[in-house]
Amino acid sequence: MTGLPAIAWIPFLEPIRGIGNAWWLLSIPLIVGISIAYKSIRAGSVERFWGQVAWFSLRVMLIMIALTIGLYVLVRIVLPALPV
Amino acid sequence: MADVTDDEGLNWVAAIMGWLVPGLGHMWIGHVQRGIFAMVGILGLFLGGVLIGGVGVVDRKDNHLWFMAQAGAGPIAFAADWVNTAWVKSGSVGEMLDAPTPMVPRSTGAKVSSLRSVTSVHEIAILYCSMAGLMNVVVLLDALVRPRYQPPIARPAPVMP
C-alpha cells in the first residue's frame, strides 16, 4: 500500500508471518473450530457443551496422530521391506 | 435446554437466516445457545482462515472450486472476495510483483499481489474458510429440520393427601 509500508503486518489483508515451518500446528484450532460447529447441532444437551467439544477434539487429534504413525510405518518400514 | 420433537415441517426461513448469518437460523427457532455456539465455531473458522492467509484465500475467480465451499458461510465470503478483488488483486493495497510461473493466476496475468500468501499456510487458510462454509451448510440444514424450541412445561408440585 502506498501509505502503509511502515506497518509490520496488516491483519486480515496480509498473511500472518512466522508460521511457515509450524503450519501443521494450525490443524489444532481448525479441529477445535470444526468441533464447536459440529457439537452445536449434535450435542444432546448444551449444558456441558465445552466439555463435549474438548473430548471430541481430543479424539479427532488422537485419530489423526494414529493415522500419521500408521502411514509412517507403512511407507518407511513396511513397504521398503517388501521384496521387489 | 430441552429439545422437543414435533411435526412442523421444513423451516426455510431459519435456513435462509442461517446462511445470511451463521447461527442465526437456530436463534430464530428459539435455540439461542446452539445458534451462538454455531456462530462462534463458523465465524471463528472463517475469520481465522482470513487472519492466517489474508483475504486473498477467498477468491471466486482463481479458486472457484474452493469458493463454492466457502460461499456456504454466507455473505461474509462474498464480502471477503470483493475486498480481495477490489483491494488486493487490483494492487490498491500492497505491491504487484512479477509472479513465478507456477503461481500465475489464470485471470490476473503475470502479476501477483505481495500480500498473497503462499505454500502450506495459504492452503490451510483456504481449508479454514472452506470448512467454515461446509459446516455452515450442515448447521443450516439442521436449522431447516429442527423443531422450534419449546420450554419445558413446569409441572405443579404433587399435593400430599
PDB file of C-alpha atoms in Angstrom:
ATOM      1  CA  MET A   1       0.000   0.000   0.000  1.00  0.00           C
ATOM      2  CA  THR A   2       1.270   3.421  -0.853  1.00  0.00           C
ATOM      3  CA  GLY A   3       0.743   4.850   2.622  1.00  0.00           C
ATOM      4  CA  LEU A   4       1.307   1.785   4.776  1.00  0.00           C
ATOM      5  CA  PRO A   5       4.712   0.277   4.073  1.00  0.00           C
ATOM      6  CA  ALA A   6       5.879   1.026   7.618  1.00  0.00           C
ATOM      7  CA  ILE A   7       3.197  -1.119   9.219  1.00  0.00           C
ATOM      8  CA  ALA A   8       4.645  -4.510  10.074  1.00  0.00           C
ATOM      9  CA  TRP A   9       1.542  -6.575   9.488  1.00  0.00           C
ATOM     10  CA  ILE A  10      -1.963  -5.735   8.295  1.00  0.00           C
ATOM     11  CA  PRO A  11      -4.333  -8.281   9.874  1.00  0.00           C
ATOM     12  CA  PHE A  12      -6.848  -9.921   7.517  1.00  0.00           C
ATOM     13  CA  LEU A  13      -5.230  -8.377   4.431  1.00  0.00           C
ATOM     14  CA  GLU A  14      -1.738  -9.757   4.792  1.00  0.00           C
ATOM     15  CA  PRO A  15      -0.854 -13.374   5.683  1.00  0.00           C
ATOM     16  CA  ILE A  16       0.296 -13.959   9.222  1.00  0.00           C
ATOM     17  CA  ARG A  17       4.064 -14.224   9.424  1.00  0.00           C
ATOM     18  CA  GLY A  18       6.454 -16.632  11.050  1.00  0.00           C
ATOM     19  CA  ILE A  19       4.385 -19.808  10.953  1.00  0.00           C
ATOM     20  CA  GLY A  20       5.679 -21.288   7.722  1.00  0.00           C
ATOM     21  CA  ASN A  21       7.522 -24.154   9.432  1.00  0.00           C
ATOM     22  CA  ALA A  22       4.835 -24.783  12.028  1.00  0.00           C
ATOM     23  CA  TRP A  23       1.851 -24.721   9.693  1.00  0.00           C
ATOM     24  CA  TRP A  24       0.759 -28.167  10.858  1.00  0.00           C
ATOM     25  CA  LEU A  25       0.046 -26.734  14.322  1.00  0.00           C
ATOM     26  CA  LEU A  26      -2.746 -24.751  12.687  1.00  0.00           C
ATOM     27  CA  SER A  27      -4.647 -28.018  12.357  1.00  0.00           C
ATOM     28  CA  ILE A  28      -5.367 -27.900  16.121  1.00  0.00           C
ATOM     29  CA  PRO A  29      -7.515 -24.732  16.099  1.00  0.00           C
ATOM     30  CA  LEU A  30      -9.036 -25.998  12.843  1.00  0.00           C
ATOM     31  CA  ILE A  31     -10.171 -29.175  14.604  1.00  0.00           C
ATOM     32  CA  VAL A  32     -11.469 -27.191  17.576  1.00  0.00           C
ATOM     33  CA  GLY A  33     -13.457 -24.874  15.301  1.00  0.00           C
ATOM     34  CA  ILE A  34     -14.992 -27.772  13.417  1.00  0.00           C
ATOM     35  CA  SER A  35     -15.812 -29.456  16.731  1.00  0.00           C
ATOM     36  CA  ILE A  36     -17.579 -26.341  18.031  1.00  0.00           C
ATOM     37  CA  ALA A  37     -19.711 -26.087  14.887  1.00  0.00           C
ATOM     38  CA  TYR A  38     -20.423 -29.822  14.863  1.00  0.00           C
ATOM     39  CA  LYS A  39     -21.290 -30.096  18.539  1.00  0.00           C
ATOM     40  CA  SER A  40     -23.526 -27.017  18.347  1.00  0.00           C
ATOM     41  CA  ILE A  41     -26.024 -29.168  16.474  1.00  0.00           C
ATOM     42  CA  ARG A  42     -25.128 -32.705  17.560  1.00  0.00           C
ATOM     43  CA  ALA A  43     -24.780 -32.263  21.299  1.00  0.00           C
ATOM     44  CA  GLY A  44     -27.794 -33.782  23.047  1.00  0.00           C
ATOM     45  CA  SER A  45     -27.653 -31.111  25.690  1.00  0.00           C
ATOM     46  CA  VAL A  46     -25.818 -27.805  25.668  1.00  0.00           C
ATOM     47  CA  GLU A  47     -25.259 -27.916  29.419  1.00  0.00           C
ATOM     48  CA  ARG A  48     -21.777 -29.477  29.153  1.00  0.00           C
ATOM     49  CA  PHE A  49     -21.034 -28.098  25.692  1.00  0.00           C
ATOM     50  CA  TRP A  50     -17.375 -27.160  26.084  1.00  0.00           C
ATOM     51  CA  GLY A  51     -16.541 -30.477  27.716  1.00  0.00           C
ATOM     52  CA  GLN A  52     -18.069 -32.295  24.743  1.00  0.00           C
ATOM     53  CA  VAL A  53     -16.123 -30.075  22.340  1.00  0.00           C
ATOM     54  CA  ALA A  54     -12.857 -30.774  24.173  1.00  0.00           C
ATOM     55  CA  TRP A  55     -13.457 -34.536  24.191  1.00  0.00           C
ATOM     56  CA  PHE A  56     -14.457 -34.613  20.521  1.00  0.00           C
ATOM     57  CA  SER A  57     -11.430 -32.516  19.519  1.00  0.00           C
ATOM     58  CA  LEU A  58      -9.118 -34.745  21.518  1.00  0.00           C
ATOM     59  CA  ARG A  59     -10.496 -37.862  19.850  1.00  0.00           C
ATOM     60  CA  VAL A  60     -10.042 -36.390  16.367  1.00  0.00           C
ATOM     61  CA  MET A  61      -6.472 -35.371  17.166  1.00  0.00           C
ATOM     62  CA  LEU A  62      -5.625 -38.801  18.563  1.00  0.00           C
ATOM     63  CA  ILE A  63      -7.074 -40.461  15.448  1.00  0.00           C
ATOM     64  CA  MET A  64      -5.020 -38.154  13.207  1.00  0.00           C
ATOM     65  CA  ILE A  65      -1.857 -38.924  15.211  1.00  0.00           C
ATOM     66  CA  ALA A  66      -2.581 -42.658  14.969  1.00  0.00           C
ATOM     67  CA  LEU A  67      -3.109 -42.370  11.200  1.00  0.00           C
ATOM     68  CA  THR A  68       0.147 -40.431  10.901  1.00  0.00           C
ATOM     69  CA  ILE A  69       2.062 -43.102  12.790  1.00  0.00           C
ATOM     70  CA  GLY A  70       0.388 -45.852  10.779  1.00  0.00           C
ATOM     71  CA  LEU A  71       1.227 -44.230   7.453  1.00  0.00           C
ATOM     72  CA  TYR A  72       4.802 -43.589   8.602  1.00  0.00           C
ATOM     73  CA  VAL A  73       5.250 -47.253   9.484  1.00  0.00           C
ATOM     74  CA  LEU A  74       3.683 -48.320   6.197  1.00  0.00           C
ATOM     75  CA  VAL A  75       5.741 -46.026   3.970  1.00  0.00           C
ATOM     76  CA  ARG A  76       9.080 -46.044   5.789  1.00  0.00           C
ATOM     77  CA  ILE A  77       9.210 -49.586   7.223  1.00  0.00           C
ATOM     78  CA  VAL A  78       6.708 -51.991   5.677  1.00  0.00           C
ATOM     79  CA  LEU A  79       6.908 -51.011   2.011  1.00  0.00           C
ATOM     80  CA  PRO A  80      10.738 -50.852   1.860  1.00  0.00           C
ATOM     81  CA  ALA A  81      10.870 -54.306   3.488  1.00  0.00           C
ATOM     82  CA  LEU A  82       8.743 -55.889   0.768  1.00  0.00           C
ATOM     83  CA  PRO A  83      10.627 -57.911  -1.875  1.00  0.00           C
ATOM     84  CA  VAL A  84      10.934 -56.082  -5.176  1.00  0.00           C
TER      85      VAL A  84
ATOM     86  CA  MET B   1     -32.254 -26.520  27.242  1.00  0.00           C
ATOM     87  CA  ALA B   2     -34.594 -29.299  26.199  1.00  0.00           C
ATOM     88  CA  ASP B   3     -35.373 -30.315  22.628  1.00  0.00           C
ATOM     89  CA  VAL B   4     -38.968 -31.059  21.738  1.00  0.00           C
ATOM     90  CA  THR B   5     -39.860 -33.134  18.692  1.00  0.00           C
ATOM     91  CA  ASP B   6     -42.983 -32.328  16.721  1.00  0.00           C
ATOM     92  CA  ASP B   7     -44.153 -32.125  13.124  1.00  0.00           C
ATOM     93  CA  GLU B   8     -43.564 -28.551  12.000  1.00  0.00           C
ATOM     94  CA  GLY B   9     -42.184 -29.326   8.547  1.00  0.00           C
ATOM     95  CA  LEU B  10     -39.186 -27.594   6.997  1.00  0.00           C
ATOM     96  CA  ASN B  11     -38.270 -24.190   8.338  1.00  0.00           C
ATOM     97  CA  TRP B  12     -36.967 -22.410   5.257  1.00  0.00           C
ATOM     98  CA  VAL B  13     -36.812 -19.017   6.954  1.00  0.00           C
ATOM     99  CA  ALA B  14     -34.429 -20.404   9.583  1.00  0.00           C
ATOM    100  CA  ALA B  15     -32.274 -21.989   6.887  1.00  0.00           C
ATOM    101  CA  ILE B  16     -32.020 -18.746   4.914  1.00  0.00           C
ATOM    102  CA  MET B  17     -31.248 -16.765   8.054  1.00  0.00           C
ATOM    103  CA  GLY B  18     -28.631 -19.350   8.947  1.00  0.00           C
ATOM    104  CA  TRP B  19     -26.945 -18.748   5.622  1.00  0.00           C
ATOM    105  CA  LEU B  20     -27.103 -14.962   5.949  1.00  0.00           C
ATOM    106  CA  VAL B  21     -25.577 -15.024   9.432  1.00  0.00           C
ATOM    107  CA  PRO B  22     -24.204 -18.358  10.684  1.00  0.00           C
ATOM    108  CA  GLY B  23     -26.136 -19.490  13.752  1.00  0.00           C
ATOM    109  CA  LEU B  24     -28.983 -17.011  13.282  1.00  0.00           C
ATOM    110  CA  GLY B  25     -31.289 -19.749  11.987  1.00  0.00           C
ATOM    111  CA  HIS B  26     -31.102 -21.629  15.280  1.00  0.00           C
ATOM    112  CA  MET B  27     -31.668 -18.418  17.206  1.00  0.00           C
ATOM    113  CA  TRP B  28     -34.735 -17.734  15.027  1.00  0.00           C
ATOM    114  CA  ILE B  29     -36.333 -21.031  16.058  1.00  0.00           C
ATOM    115  CA  GLY B  30     -35.513 -20.483  19.705  1.00  0.00           C
ATOM    116  CA  HIS B  31     -32.309 -22.490  20.102  1.00  0.00           C
ATOM    117  CA  VAL B  32     -30.340 -19.433  21.096  1.00  0.00           C
ATOM    118  CA  GLN B  33     -27.423 -21.177  22.782  1.00  0.00           C
ATOM    119  CA  ARG B  34     -26.937 -23.576  19.875  1.00  0.00           C
ATOM    120  CA  GLY B  35     -27.030 -20.617  17.496  1.00  0.00           C
ATOM    121  CA  ILE B  36     -24.387 -18.760  19.469  1.00  0.00           C
ATOM    122  CA  PHE B  37     -22.131 -21.825  19.557  1.00  0.00           C
ATOM    123  CA  ALA B  38     -22.568 -22.377  15.817  1.00  0.00           C
ATOM    124  CA  MET B  39     -21.812 -18.716  15.164  1.00  0.00           C
ATOM    125  CA  VAL B  40     -18.654 -18.870  17.280  1.00  0.00           C
ATOM    126  CA  GLY B  41     -17.441 -22.012  15.509  1.00  0.00           C
ATOM    127  CA  ILE B  42     -18.200 -20.992  11.935  1.00  0.00           C
ATOM    128  CA  LEU B  43     -17.227 -17.337  12.090  1.00  0.00           C
ATOM    129  CA  GLY B  44     -14.177 -18.325  14.132  1.00  0.00           C
ATOM    130  CA  LEU B  45     -13.091 -20.709  11.394  1.00  0.00           C
ATOM    131  CA  PHE B  46     -13.735 -18.234   8.604  1.00  0.00           C
ATOM    132  CA  LEU B  47     -12.101 -15.251  10.271  1.00  0.00           C
ATOM    133  CA  GLY B  48      -9.268 -17.495  11.430  1.00  0.00           C
ATOM    134  CA  GLY B  49      -8.607 -18.524   7.840  1.00  0.00           C
ATOM    135  CA  VAL B  50      -8.600 -14.930   6.626  1.00  0.00           C
ATOM    136  CA  LEU B  51      -6.367 -13.933   9.545  1.00  0.00           C
ATOM    137  CA  ILE B  52      -3.869 -16.696   8.755  1.00  0.00           C
ATOM    138  CA  GLY B  53      -3.700 -16.375   4.990  1.00  0.00           C
ATOM    139  CA  GLY B  54      -5.019 -12.904   4.329  1.00  0.00           C
ATOM    140  CA  VAL B  55      -8.177 -12.081   2.440  1.00  0.00           C
ATOM    141  CA  GLY B  56      -6.570 -13.488  -0.706  1.00  0.00           C
ATOM    142  CA  VAL B  57      -7.571 -17.001   0.342  1.00  0.00           C
ATOM    143  CA  VAL B  58     -11.171 -16.196  -0.668  1.00  0.00           C
ATOM    144  CA  ASP B  59     -11.030 -15.860  -4.430  1.00  0.00           C
ATOM    145  CA  ARG B  60     -14.096 -16.505  -6.537  1.00  0.00           C
ATOM    146  CA  LYS B  61     -12.266 -16.366  -9.870  1.00  0.00           C
ATOM    147  CA  ASP B  62      -8.954 -18.088  -9.243  1.00  0.00           C
ATOM    148  CA  ASN B  63     -10.095 -20.611  -6.623  1.00  0.00           C
ATOM    149  CA  HIS B  64     -13.661 -21.108  -7.773  1.00  0.00           C
ATOM    150  CA  LEU B  65     -13.980 -24.707  -6.548  1.00  0.00           C
ATOM    151  CA  TRP B  66     -12.810 -23.762  -3.070  1.00  0.00           C
ATOM    152  CA  PHE B  67     -15.065 -20.715  -3.209  1.00  0.00           C
ATOM    153  CA  MET B  68     -18.083 -22.953  -3.748  1.00  0.00           C
ATOM    154  CA  ALA B  69     -17.384 -24.412  -0.306  1.00  0.00           C
ATOM    155  CA  GLN B  70     -16.516 -21.034   1.217  1.00  0.00           C
ATOM    156  CA  ALA B  71     -19.752 -19.498  -0.067  1.00  0.00           C
ATOM    157  CA  GLY B  72     -21.633 -21.712   2.382  1.00  0.00           C
ATOM    158  CA  ALA B  73     -20.506 -19.335   5.130  1.00  0.00           C
ATOM    159  CA  GLY B  74     -22.832 -16.703   3.667  1.00  0.00           C
ATOM    160  CA  PRO B  75     -22.400 -13.107   2.548  1.00  0.00           C
ATOM    161  CA  ILE B  76     -19.181 -12.794   4.532  1.00  0.00           C
ATOM    162  CA  ALA B  77     -17.480 -14.971   1.892  1.00  0.00           C
ATOM    163  CA  PHE B  78     -18.694 -12.725  -0.935  1.00  0.00           C
ATOM    164  CA  ALA B  79     -17.581  -9.660   1.036  1.00  0.00           C
ATOM    165  CA  ALA B  80     -14.117 -11.168   1.505  1.00  0.00           C
ATOM    166  CA  ASP B  81     -13.937 -11.950  -2.213  1.00  0.00           C
ATOM    167  CA  TRP B  82     -14.935  -8.387  -3.021  1.00  0.00           C
ATOM    168  CA  VAL B  83     -12.232  -6.991  -0.718  1.00  0.00           C
ATOM    169  CA  ASN B  84      -9.698  -9.346  -2.284  1.00  0.00           C
ATOM    170  CA  THR B  85     -10.646  -8.312  -5.816  1.00  0.00           C
ATOM    171  CA  ALA B  86     -11.044  -4.591  -5.166  1.00  0.00           C
ATOM    172  CA  TRP B  87      -8.084  -4.032  -2.867  1.00  0.00           C
ATOM    173  CA  VAL B  88      -5.519  -6.838  -3.001  1.00  0.00           C
ATOM    174  CA  LYS B  89      -5.649  -8.180  -6.568  1.00  0.00           C
ATOM    175  CA  SER B  90      -6.039  -4.706  -8.033  1.00  0.00           C
ATOM    176  CA  GLY B  91      -2.879  -3.508  -6.295  1.00  0.00           C
ATOM    177  CA  SER B  92      -4.659  -0.830  -4.259  1.00  0.00           C
ATOM    178  CA  VAL B  93      -3.129  -2.433  -1.179  1.00  0.00           C
ATOM    179  CA  GLY B  94       0.377  -3.869  -1.329  1.00  0.00           C
ATOM    180  CA  GLU B  95       2.501  -4.123  -4.431  1.00  0.00           C
ATOM    181  CA  MET B  96       2.034  -6.051  -7.642  1.00  0.00           C
ATOM    182  CA  LEU B  97       5.029  -8.298  -8.247  1.00  0.00           C
ATOM    183  CA  ASP B  98       6.105 -10.493 -11.126  1.00  0.00           C
ATOM    184  CA  ALA B  99       4.775 -13.906 -10.287  1.00  0.00           C
ATOM    185  CA  PRO B 100       6.760 -17.114 -10.633  1.00  0.00           C
ATOM    186  CA  THR B 101       5.273 -19.290 -13.360  1.00  0.00           C
ATOM    187  CA  PRO B 102       3.547 -21.846 -11.116  1.00  0.00           C
ATOM    188  CA  MET B 103       1.807 -19.047  -9.201  1.00  0.00           C
ATOM    189  CA  VAL B 104       0.374 -17.102 -12.108  1.00  0.00           C
ATOM    190  CA  PRO B 105      -3.366 -16.951 -11.572  1.00  0.00           C
ATOM    191  CA  ARG B 106      -5.481 -17.530 -14.647  1.00  0.00           C
ATOM    192  CA  SER B 107      -7.335 -14.234 -14.553  1.00  0.00           C
ATOM    193  CA  THR B 108      -4.696 -11.708 -13.486  1.00  0.00           C
ATOM    194  CA  GLY B 109      -1.838 -12.241 -15.900  1.00  0.00           C
ATOM    195  CA  ALA B 110       1.759 -12.335 -14.778  1.00  0.00           C
ATOM    196  CA  LYS B 111       1.428 -10.101 -11.722  1.00  0.00           C
ATOM    197  CA  VAL B 112       0.582 -11.191  -8.198  1.00  0.00           C
ATOM    198  CA  SER B 113      -0.010  -9.164  -5.050  1.00  0.00           C
ATOM    199  CA  SER B 114       2.746  -9.016  -2.468  1.00  0.00           C
ATOM    200  CA  LEU B 115       0.026  -9.706   0.121  1.00  0.00           C
ATOM    201  CA  ARG B 116      -0.837 -13.107  -1.306  1.00  0.00           C
ATOM    202  CA  SER B 117       0.015 -15.987   0.990  1.00  0.00           C
ATOM    203  CA  VAL B 118       1.942 -18.967  -0.362  1.00  0.00           C
ATOM    204  CA  THR B 119       2.785 -22.604   0.400  1.00  0.00           C
ATOM    205  CA  SER B 120       1.162 -24.597   3.191  1.00  0.00           C
ATOM    206  CA  VAL B 121      -0.048 -21.530   5.080  1.00  0.00           C
ATOM    207  CA  HIS B 122      -2.082 -20.492   2.032  1.00  0.00           C
ATOM    208  CA  GLU B 123      -3.529 -23.967   1.688  1.00  0.00           C
ATOM    209  CA  ILE B 124      -4.524 -24.430   5.317  1.00  0.00           C
ATOM    210  CA  ALA B 125      -6.029 -20.927   5.383  1.00  0.00           C
ATOM    211  CA  ILE B 126      -8.168 -21.870   2.370  1.00  0.00           C
ATOM    212  CA  LEU B 127      -9.124 -25.034   4.260  1.00  0.00           C
ATOM    213  CA  TYR B 128     -10.225 -22.992   7.300  1.00  0.00           C
ATOM    214  CA  CYS B 129     -12.578 -20.840   5.204  1.00  0.00           C
ATOM    215  CA  SER B 130     -13.855 -23.813   3.218  1.00  0.00           C
ATOM    216  CA  MET B 131     -14.584 -25.836   6.353  1.00  0.00           C
ATOM    217  CA  ALA B 132     -16.443 -22.821   7.744  1.00  0.00           C
ATOM    218  CA  GLY B 133     -18.657 -22.810   4.663  1.00  0.00           C
ATOM    219  CA  LEU B 134     -19.248 -26.558   4.655  1.00  0.00           C
ATOM    220  CA  MET B 135     -20.005 -26.664   8.375  1.00  0.00           C
ATOM    221  CA  ASN B 136     -22.459 -23.794   7.956  1.00  0.00           C
ATOM    222  CA  VAL B 137     -24.287 -25.829   5.313  1.00  0.00           C
ATOM    223  CA  VAL B 138     -24.556 -28.658   7.849  1.00  0.00           C
ATOM    224  CA  VAL B 139     -25.766 -26.228  10.519  1.00  0.00           C
ATOM    225  CA  LEU B 140     -28.378 -24.584   8.310  1.00  0.00           C
ATOM    226  CA  LEU B 141     -29.671 -27.987   7.195  1.00  0.00           C
ATOM    227  CA  ASP B 142     -30.107 -28.764  10.889  1.00  0.00           C
ATOM    228  CA  ALA B 143     -31.991 -25.487  11.345  1.00  0.00           C
ATOM    229  CA  LEU B 144     -34.164 -26.495   8.391  1.00  0.00           C
ATOM    230  CA  VAL B 145     -35.464 -29.631  10.113  1.00  0.00           C
ATOM    231  CA  ARG B 146     -35.037 -28.913  13.828  1.00  0.00           C
ATOM    232  CA  PRO B 147     -38.288 -28.330  15.682  1.00  0.00           C
ATOM    233  CA  ARG B 148     -38.838 -24.904  17.201  1.00  0.00           C
ATOM    234  CA  TYR B 149     -37.684 -24.724  20.800  1.00  0.00           C
ATOM    235  CA  GLN B 150     -40.401 -25.119  23.374  1.00  0.00           C
ATOM    236  CA  PRO B 151     -39.543 -24.500  27.004  1.00  0.00           C
ATOM    237  CA  PRO B 152     -40.187 -27.457  29.281  1.00  0.00           C
ATOM    238  CA  ILE B 153     -43.612 -27.329  30.898  1.00  0.00           C
ATOM    239  CA  ALA B 154     -43.384 -26.754  34.631  1.00  0.00           C
ATOM    240  CA  ARG B 155     -45.288 -29.463  36.455  1.00  0.00           C
ATOM    241  CA  PRO B 156     -47.191 -28.499  39.593  1.00  0.00           C
ATOM    242  CA  ALA B 157     -45.840 -29.908  42.807  1.00  0.00           C
ATOM    243  CA  PRO B 158     -47.667 -33.081  43.888  1.00  0.00           C
ATOM    244  CA  VAL B 159     -50.272 -32.445  46.525  1.00  0.00           C
ATOM    245  CA  MET B 160     -49.837 -34.589  49.571  1.00  0.00           C
ATOM    246  CA  PRO B 161     -53.087 -36.134  50.833  1.00  0.00           C
TER     247      PRO B 161
END
